[in-house]
Amino acid sequence: MNNDTVMKTHSFLAKYFVLLLMLILLLPTVSYAGWTWTQQTDAGNRDWGGIASSDNGTKLAAVDYDGSGSGGYIYTSTNSGDNWTPQTLAGSRFWAAIASSSDGTKLVAADGSPGYLYTSSNSGAIWTERTSSGSRSWYAIASSSDGTKLAATDYSPGYIYTSTNSGDHWTEQTNSNIRGWNGIASSSDGTKLAAVDSGTDGTGGFIYTSTNSGVDWTERTVADNRTWTSIASSSDGTKLAAVVGGINNGYIYTSTNSGSTWTEQTSSGSRFWGGIASSSDGTKLAAIDYGGFIYTSTDSGATWTEQTSAGSRDWYSIASSSDGLKLVAVPFGGYIFTGVYSASISYITYYFPYLSTNSSNPSYCIASNRSSQDLTVKFTVGAADNATPSGTTNTFANYLASKKMYIIKFSQNTISLSSSNNETIIMSDTNKASIYGGFLKFTSTSVYTSGTEASCKSVLLECYQGTLNPKRLMTGHVCDNGN
């Protein structure tokens, strides 16, 4: 090898490493959607027994069980949990559960000491003791959207009880049979109910569903015998989610056909699940691990995210707004926590250290968008060997549509997007370059709210170089979707 060849080789390598360094320095900050959790100290540190939320998440109601004393009060908020009012007219009791109508005006609370059920029609200011329900070991309660149809469970063990007139009168549903009822959920019209039995002796039970407001019940043995602790329902009653707790822990289970079949969601992990809440469409779920963290899902329970910023606590109950973007959770011993989901645009960026303008060395990237979001496609030259790029962003008019695969081609001074309408852009920053590097950015066309969010795991690239077949597999490109 002569000196001239050696010098050219050294020059090429030097330019290549300069390009690599420039690209590393050009990495942008990426914003991402997420939850913001707030510890609401105004209501105090208490042994909370339950929590309920209005449809829009502004009106909240919490009950203090006060396991170490002589009972506590009901607390209400009209500003999403920033301030709380103790509703002393309901009395100091061992409050075990509470439910709310969609507008937050009608409330029903359960005294589990044993005791009675109590209702309010003015957001908790005044309460009525419902003696017709009987004095029982109430454990869970559910309400229709308008607050007229109610369902409550007796854990002693006992029956399920229902009301069709906002709690004035109650009916013992003997077809539910005597069981250790641990949780109950209702569709918005109150016709579809789902309840979980943890077993009368702690050995476990089954899930039961009703399609006539609790008159008749169907045992769902396909979900198996488990120590069920809580259940949640979509507004139409088709999507259900139930959790398993107890000393042996368990998984989260979901159904998309009103309880006929169930799926074990192992990605949630085996934990001491204490409660679960659902958005009205059933796509957004939130579950609490007693002695652990809060977990959220945006794909009906298929995948889960651990919400560590709310802390590891003895979480006891959780409630959700109808859109699933506001949560409120309470621990048994601690403060109330509220969570707000800040939806934002999703960004995914792939960095390319080496591309060529040589006609015999084009690059082909197969872009697979498995997310639920449509994405704009942009490319910026970040570094070049014979010029200083201006940083011009080349933006395609066509989107990388959700659930679609397109080919992105880098050839000489152009970049093209092969979709339903082929599109080619001439890049001015590569006019004098023989090699260059840059970054390919995908940006969601709208904020992420449900489904699968666009990320490096859901927007994938497989790239090749050359004109001969088989083409060379490209390496070195990196994906970034930071927080």
PDB file of N, CA and C in Angstrom, residues 101 106 142-151 162-170 188-190:
ATOM      1  N   SER A 101     -72.279   8.396  41.848  1.00  0.00           N
ATOM      2  CA  SER A 101     -72.901   8.543  40.539  1.00  0.00           C
ATOM      3  C   SER A 101     -71.913   9.268  39.631  1.00  0.00           C
ATOM      4  N   LYS A 106     -74.761  11.886  43.868  1.00  0.00           N
ATOM      5  CA  LYS A 106     -75.308  10.784  44.656  1.00  0.00           C
ATOM      6  C   LYS A 106     -74.175   9.874  45.127  1.00  0.00           C
ATOM      7  N   ALA A 142     -71.275  -0.728  44.541  1.00  0.00           N
ATOM      8  CA  ALA A 142     -71.200  -0.205  43.178  1.00  0.00           C
ATOM      9  C   ALA A 142     -72.466   0.574  42.859  1.00  0.00           C
ATOM     10  N   SER A 143     -72.349   1.513  41.920  1.00  0.00           N
ATOM     11  CA  SER A 143     -73.471   2.372  41.565  1.00  0.00           C
ATOM     12  C   SER A 143     -73.612   2.489  40.058  1.00  0.00           C
ATOM     13  N   SER A 144     -74.854   2.610  39.579  1.00  0.00           N
ATOM     14  CA  SER A 144     -75.078   2.935  38.175  1.00  0.00           C
ATOM     15  C   SER A 144     -74.686   4.389  37.939  1.00  0.00           C
ATOM     16  N   SER A 145     -74.648   4.803  36.686  1.00  0.00           N
ATOM     17  CA  SER A 145     -74.212   6.157  36.357  1.00  0.00           C
ATOM     18  C   SER A 145     -75.112   7.228  36.967  1.00  0.00           C
ATOM     19  N   ASP A 146     -76.429   6.965  37.012  1.00  0.00           N
ATOM     20  CA  ASP A 146     -77.349   7.954  37.569  1.00  0.00           C
ATOM     21  C   ASP A 146     -77.569   7.802  39.062  1.00  0.00           C
ATOM     22  N   GLY A 147     -76.960   6.800  39.670  1.00  0.00           N
ATOM     23  CA  GLY A 147     -77.044   6.617  41.115  1.00  0.00           C
ATOM     24  C   GLY A 147     -78.319   5.988  41.604  1.00  0.00           C
ATOM     25  N   THR A 148     -79.168   5.490  40.696  1.00  0.00           N
ATOM     26  CA  THR A 148     -80.427   4.873  41.139  1.00  0.00           C
ATOM     27  C   THR A 148     -80.274   3.383  41.444  1.00  0.00           C
ATOM     28  N   LYS A 149     -79.465   2.689  40.659  1.00  0.00           N
ATOM     29  CA  LYS A 149     -79.248   1.263  40.870  1.00  0.00           C
ATOM     30  C   LYS A 149     -77.949   1.046  41.635  1.00  0.00           C
ATOM     31  N   LEU A 150     -78.074   0.392  42.787  1.00  0.00           N
ATOM     32  CA  LEU A 150     -76.929   0.167  43.664  1.00  0.00           C
ATOM     33  C   LEU A 150     -76.782  -1.323  43.945  1.00  0.00           C
ATOM     34  N   ALA A 151     -75.559  -1.742  44.238  1.00  0.00           N
ATOM     35  CA  ALA A 151     -75.289  -3.134  44.607  1.00  0.00           C
ATOM     36  C   ALA A 151     -74.204  -3.152  45.668  1.00  0.00           C
ATOM     37  N   THR A 162     -79.218  -5.434  46.420  1.00  0.00           N
ATOM     38  CA  THR A 162     -79.377  -4.424  45.363  1.00  0.00           C
ATOM     39  C   THR A 162     -80.530  -3.476  45.683  1.00  0.00           C
ATOM     40  N   SER A 163     -80.432  -2.292  45.086  1.00  0.00           N
ATOM     41  CA  SER A 163     -81.486  -1.288  45.203  1.00  0.00           C
ATOM     42  C   SER A 163     -81.721  -0.665  43.833  1.00  0.00           C
ATOM     43  N   THR A 164     -82.972  -0.364  43.519  1.00  0.00           N
ATOM     44  CA  THR A 164     -83.305   0.280  42.240  1.00  0.00           C
ATOM     45  C   THR A 164     -83.861   1.676  42.439  1.00  0.00           C
ATOM     46  N   ASN A 165     -83.788   2.188  43.674  1.00  0.00           N
ATOM     47  CA  ASN A 165     -84.331   3.526  43.952  1.00  0.00           C
ATOM     48  C   ASN A 165     -83.375   4.333  44.831  1.00  0.00           C
ATOM     49  N   SER A 166     -82.119   4.308  44.459  1.00  0.00           N
ATOM     50  CA  SER A 166     -81.075   5.120  45.123  1.00  0.00           C
ATOM     51  C   SER A 166     -80.901   4.784  46.595  1.00  0.00           C
ATOM     52  N   GLY A 167     -81.235   3.545  46.975  1.00  0.00           N
ATOM     53  CA  GLY A 167     -80.973   3.100  48.335  1.00  0.00           C
ATOM     54  C   GLY A 167     -82.149   3.177  49.279  1.00  0.00           C
ATOM     55  N   ASP A 168     -83.346   3.627  48.804  1.00  0.00           N
ATOM     56  CA  ASP A 168     -84.516   3.679  49.689  1.00  0.00           C
ATOM     57  C   ASP A 168     -84.880   2.287  50.190  1.00  0.00           C
ATOM     58  N   HIS A 169     -84.858   1.313  49.280  1.00  0.00           N
ATOM     59  CA  HIS A 169     -85.181  -0.064  49.647  1.00  0.00           C
ATOM     60  C   HIS A 169     -84.125  -1.002  49.057  1.00  0.00           C
ATOM     61  N   TRP A 170     -83.907  -2.119  49.758  1.00  0.00           N
ATOM     62  CA  TRP A 170     -82.876  -3.067  49.334  1.00  0.00           C
ATOM     63  C   TRP A 170     -83.448  -4.475  49.240  1.00  0.00           C
ATOM     64  N   SER A 188     -72.849   1.097  33.448  1.00  0.00           N
ATOM     65  CA  SER A 188     -73.386   2.430  33.701  1.00  0.00           C
ATOM     66  C   SER A 188     -74.900   2.423  33.884  1.00  0.00           C
ATOM     67  N   ASP A 189     -75.608   1.471  33.238  1.00  0.00           N
ATOM     68  CA  ASP A 189     -77.061   1.413  33.402  1.00  0.00           C
ATOM     69  C   ASP A 189     -77.491   0.511  34.557  1.00  0.00           C
ATOM     70  N   GLY A 190     -76.540  -0.149  35.197  1.00  0.00           N
ATOM     71  CA  GLY A 190     -76.828  -0.964  36.359  1.00  0.00           C
ATOM     72  C   GLY A 190     -77.400  -2.332  36.077  1.00  0.00           C
TER      73      GLY A 190
END
